[in-house]
């Protein structure tokens, strides 16, 4: 079946440094790629998303890049802050579905003071 | 504006007991979803409802049933709970027009003993 692989599973960076999380998907028909942030004991929250007709999208300190040929996309967080500590999930639409996503297993991001 | 509201927040069941998890959204979203989240496995879709009056199976539907009561409410029922159903359950909703970008409820932590 279709899947999304996410790496690394844990990422520890110094406060102020950049963090990059990478995901690879298998369904070449996927056209929507969101990223969610989940703080401990809280619900996942959408932080940024990208569609397949765009190669890069930025929102302040976060950005997502998409390489459709290689079927991978990445989350970039610059100037990391303590409040960035959380688990980050990537996801990809199942085909061009408006309803279903397949999820990565998550990356625990730790920001060291 | 409450967003997506789930009840209960915590529940302990004995094997074989039944229960219904309730979910309601006040954002006039067309689509609603039930996910389960297990440690290290990300989010897995149980059932979804693309619109009022329709429901479809997701990745892990066995042992569950759902009801889309109206546009606002989408319930998940466990008919005969098993320890393998111990998990955190999230309800979510989305507007079809924006693709499957979800708004999640706060979750139900279910333990089956």
CSV table of C-alpha atoms in Angstrom, one decimal:
chain,number,residue,atom,x,y,z
A,1,UNK,CA,0.0,0.0,0.0
A,2,UNK,CA,0.9,3.7,-0.1
A,3,UNK,CA,3.1,5.0,2.7
A,4,UNK,CA,5.0,8.1,3.9
A,5,UNK,CA,8.4,7.7,5.5
A,6,UNK,CA,9.6,10.4,7.8
A,7,UNK,CA,13.1,11.1,9.1
A,8,UNK,CA,14.6,11.5,11.5
A,9,UNK,CA,12.5,10.1,14.3
A,10,UNK,CA,14.2,12.4,16.8
A,11,UNK,CA,16.0,15.6,16.1
A,12,UNK,CA,17.9,17.7,18.7
A,13,UNK,CA,19.1,21.1,17.7
A,14,UNK,CA,20.6,24.1,19.6
A,15,UNK,CA,18.3,27.0,20.1
A,16,UNK,CA,18.7,29.5,17.2
A,17,UNK,CA,19.9,26.8,14.8
A,18,UNK,CA,17.8,25.4,11.9
A,19,UNK,CA,16.0,22.1,11.8
A,20,UNK,CA,15.1,20.1,8.8
A,21,UNK,CA,12.6,17.2,8.7
A,22,UNK,CA,12.2,15.1,5.6
A,23,UNK,CA,9.4,12.9,4.2
A,24,UNK,CA,9.2,10.6,1.2
A,25,UNK,CA,5.9,9.4,-0.2
A,26,UNK,CA,5.1,6.6,-2.6
A,27,UNK,CA,1.9,7.7,-4.3
A,28,UNK,CA,2.8,9.6,-7.4
A,29,UNK,CA,-0.8,10.9,-7.6
A,30,UNK,CA,-0.5,12.7,-4.2
A,31,UNK,CA,-1.1,16.4,-4.6
A,32,UNK,CA,-1.4,17.8,-1.1
A,33,UNK,CA,1.2,17.8,1.6
A,34,UNK,CA,0.5,19.2,5.0
A,35,UNK,CA,2.7,19.5,8.1
A,36,UNK,CA,1.2,19.3,11.6
A,37,UNK,CA,2.8,20.1,15.0
A,38,UNK,CA,1.7,18.3,18.1
A,39,UNK,CA,2.8,19.4,21.5
A,40,UNK,CA,2.8,16.9,24.4
A,41,UNK,CA,-0.8,15.9,25.3
A,42,UNK,CA,-2.3,18.3,22.8
A,43,UNK,CA,-4.0,17.9,19.4
A,44,UNK,CA,-2.2,18.1,16.1
A,45,UNK,CA,-2.3,21.5,14.5
A,46,UNK,CA,-1.7,22.4,10.9
A,47,UNK,CA,1.4,24.7,10.6
A,48,UNK,CA,1.9,24.8,6.8
A,49,UNK,CA,0.9,22.9,3.7
A,50,UNK,CA,1.8,22.8,0.1
A,51,UNK,CA,0.1,21.6,-3.1
A,52,UNK,CA,1.9,19.8,-6.0
A,53,UNK,CA,1.8,22.8,-8.3
A,54,UNK,CA,4.2,24.7,-6.0
A,55,UNK,CA,7.8,23.9,-5.2
A,56,UNK,CA,8.2,26.0,-2.0
A,57,UNK,CA,6.1,27.8,0.5
A,58,UNK,CA,7.2,30.0,3.4
A,59,UNK,CA,5.5,31.3,6.5
A,60,UNK,CA,7.8,33.4,8.7
A,61,UNK,CA,10.3,30.9,10.2
A,62,UNK,CA,8.9,27.8,8.6
A,63,UNK,CA,9.1,26.7,5.0
A,64,UNK,CA,8.2,23.5,3.1
A,65,UNK,CA,9.9,22.4,-0.1
A,66,UNK,CA,8.5,19.8,-2.5
A,67,UNK,CA,10.3,17.7,-5.1
A,68,UNK,CA,7.7,15.8,-7.0
A,69,UNK,CA,10.1,14.0,-9.3
A,70,UNK,CA,11.9,12.5,-6.3
A,71,UNK,CA,8.6,12.3,-4.3
A,72,UNK,CA,9.9,13.9,-1.2
A,73,UNK,CA,9.1,17.1,0.8
A,74,UNK,CA,10.8,18.7,3.7
A,75,UNK,CA,10.0,21.1,6.6
A,76,UNK,CA,12.5,23.8,7.4
A,77,UNK,CA,12.4,25.7,10.7
A,78,UNK,CA,14.9,28.5,11.0
A,79,UNK,CA,16.0,30.4,14.2
A,80,UNK,CA,14.5,27.7,16.4
A,81,UNK,CA,13.0,28.6,19.7
A,82,UNK,CA,12.0,26.6,22.8
A,83,UNK,CA,8.4,26.7,21.8
A,84,UNK,CA,9.3,24.8,18.6
A,85,UNK,CA,9.8,21.7,20.7
A,86,UNK,CA,7.1,19.2,19.7
A,87,UNK,CA,6.4,16.2,17.5
A,88,UNK,CA,6.0,17.1,13.8
A,89,UNK,CA,4.0,15.0,11.4
A,90,UNK,CA,4.1,15.1,7.6
A,91,UNK,CA,1.3,13.7,5.5
A,92,UNK,CA,0.4,13.2,1.9
A,93,UNK,CA,-3.0,13.0,0.2
A,94,UNK,CA,-4.0,9.6,-1.0
A,95,UNK,CA,-4.1,10.3,-4.7
A,96,UNK,CA,-5.9,13.5,-5.4
A,97,UNK,CA,-8.3,12.8,-2.6
A,98,UNK,CA,-9.9,15.7,-0.8
A,99,UNK,CA,-10.5,13.5,2.2
A,100,UNK,CA,-7.8,11.1,3.0
A,101,UNK,CA,-4.2,11.6,4.2
A,102,UNK,CA,-1.5,9.1,4.8
A,103,UNK,CA,0.8,10.1,7.7
A,104,UNK,CA,4.4,9.8,8.6
A,105,UNK,CA,5.3,8.4,12.0
A,106,UNK,CA,6.4,11.7,13.4
A,107,UNK,CA,9.6,13.5,14.4
A,108,UNK,CA,10.3,14.6,17.9
A,109,UNK,CA,12.1,17.9,17.8
A,110,UNK,CA,14.0,18.9,20.8
A,111,UNK,CA,15.4,22.5,21.1
A,112,UNK,CA,18.3,22.7,23.5
A,113,UNK,CA,18.8,26.0,25.4
B,1,UNK,CA,-16.3,29.4,18.4
B,2,UNK,CA,-15.4,26.0,19.9
B,3,UNK,CA,-14.1,24.3,16.7
B,4,UNK,CA,-14.1,20.5,17.1
B,5,UNK,CA,-15.4,19.2,20.5
B,6,UNK,CA,-14.9,15.6,21.6
B,7,UNK,CA,-16.3,13.8,24.6
B,8,UNK,CA,-15.3,12.1,26.8
B,9,UNK,CA,-11.6,13.2,27.3
B,10,UNK,CA,-10.7,10.0,29.2
B,11,UNK,CA,-12.3,6.6,29.4
B,12,UNK,CA,-11.5,3.2,30.9
B,13,UNK,CA,-13.4,0.2,29.6
B,14,UNK,CA,-13.3,-3.5,30.4
B,15,UNK,CA,-12.8,-5.9,27.5
B,16,UNK,CA,-16.2,-6.6,25.8
B,17,UNK,CA,-17.8,-3.3,26.9
B,18,UNK,CA,-19.2,-0.9,24.4
B,19,UNK,CA,-19.1,2.9,24.2
B,20,UNK,CA,-19.6,5.8,21.8
B,21,UNK,CA,-17.2,8.6,21.3
B,22,UNK,CA,-19.0,11.9,20.4
B,23,UNK,CA,-17.7,14.6,18.1
B,24,UNK,CA,-19.2,17.9,17.1
B,25,UNK,CA,-17.9,20.8,15.0
B,26,UNK,CA,-19.3,24.3,14.6
B,27,UNK,CA,-17.3,25.4,11.6
B,28,UNK,CA,-19.8,24.3,9.0
B,29,UNK,CA,-17.3,21.8,7.6
B,30,UNK,CA,-18.5,19.2,5.2
B,31,UNK,CA,-16.0,16.4,6.0
B,32,UNK,CA,-15.4,14.7,9.3
B,33,UNK,CA,-12.9,12.0,10.4
B,34,UNK,CA,-12.0,9.6,13.2
B,35,UNK,CA,-8.3,8.8,13.7
B,36,UNK,CA,-6.5,6.8,16.3
B,37,UNK,CA,-3.0,7.6,17.4
B,38,UNK,CA,-0.6,5.0,18.9
B,39,UNK,CA,2.9,5.7,20.1
B,40,UNK,CA,5.4,5.6,17.2
B,41,UNK,CA,2.8,4.9,14.6
B,42,UNK,CA,1.5,8.4,13.7
B,43,UNK,CA,-2.2,8.8,12.9
B,44,UNK,CA,-4.3,6.1,11.3
B,45,UNK,CA,-7.7,6.8,9.7
B,46,UNK,CA,-10.6,4.7,11.1
B,47,UNK,CA,-13.6,6.1,9.2
B,48,UNK,CA,-14.4,9.3,7.5
B,49,UNK,CA,-17.5,11.1,6.3
B,50,UNK,CA,-17.1,13.2,3.2
B,51,UNK,CA,-20.4,14.9,3.6
B,52,UNK,CA,-23.6,14.5,5.6
B,53,UNK,CA,-25.2,11.2,4.9
B,54,UNK,CA,-22.1,9.4,3.7
B,55,UNK,CA,-19.4,7.4,5.6
B,56,UNK,CA,-16.4,5.4,4.3
B,57,UNK,CA,-13.8,3.1,5.8
B,58,UNK,CA,-10.3,4.3,6.4
B,59,UNK,CA,-7.2,2.3,7.0
B,60,UNK,CA,-8.2,0.5,10.3
B,61,UNK,CA,-12.0,0.2,10.4
B,62,UNK,CA,-12.3,-3.2,12.0
B,63,UNK,CA,-14.0,-3.2,15.4
B,64,UNK,CA,-15.6,0.3,14.9
B,65,UNK,CA,-18.8,1.8,13.6
B,66,UNK,CA,-19.7,5.4,12.8
B,67,UNK,CA,-22.7,7.5,12.4
B,68,UNK,CA,-22.9,11.0,10.8
B,69,UNK,CA,-25.9,12.2,12.7
B,70,UNK,CA,-26.1,15.5,10.9
B,71,UNK,CA,-23.6,18.0,9.4
B,72,UNK,CA,-22.2,18.9,12.9
B,73,UNK,CA,-21.9,15.5,14.6
B,74,UNK,CA,-19.9,12.3,13.8
B,75,UNK,CA,-19.8,9.6,16.4
B,76,UNK,CA,-17.6,6.5,16.7
B,77,UNK,CA,-18.8,3.4,18.4
B,78,UNK,CA,-16.9,0.4,19.8
B,79,UNK,CA,-19.3,-2.5,20.1
B,80,UNK,CA,-17.0,-4.9,22.0
B,81,UNK,CA,-13.9,-3.2,23.2
B,82,UNK,CA,-10.6,-5.0,23.0
B,83,UNK,CA,-7.2,-4.2,24.6
B,84,UNK,CA,-5.8,-3.5,21.1
B,85,UNK,CA,-8.2,-0.6,20.9
B,86,UNK,CA,-6.3,1.2,23.7
B,87,UNK,CA,-5.3,4.4,22.0
B,88,UNK,CA,-5.9,8.2,21.7
B,89,UNK,CA,-8.8,8.9,19.4
B,90,UNK,CA,-9.0,12.2,17.5
B,91,UNK,CA,-11.9,13.5,15.6
B,92,UNK,CA,-11.2,16.1,12.9
B,93,UNK,CA,-13.1,18.1,10.3
B,94,UNK,CA,-12.2,19.9,7.1
B,95,UNK,CA,-13.7,22.0,4.3
B,96,UNK,CA,-13.6,20.1,1.0
B,97,UNK,CA,-12.7,23.3,-0.8
B,98,UNK,CA,-9.4,23.7,1.0
B,99,UNK,CA,-8.4,20.1,0.6
B,100,UNK,CA,-7.9,17.8,3.6
B,101,UNK,CA,-6.4,20.4,6.0
B,102,UNK,CA,-7.9,19.2,9.2
B,103,UNK,CA,-9.0,20.9,12.4
B,104,UNK,CA,-8.6,18.3,15.2
B,105,UNK,CA,-10.5,17.9,18.4
B,106,UNK,CA,-8.7,17.6,21.7
B,107,UNK,CA,-8.7,13.8,21.8
B,108,UNK,CA,-10.1,10.9,23.8
B,109,UNK,CA,-7.6,8.8,25.7
B,110,UNK,CA,-9.2,5.3,25.9
B,111,UNK,CA,-7.8,2.4,27.9
B,112,UNK,CA,-9.3,-1.1,27.5
B,113,UNK,CA,-8.4,-3.4,30.4
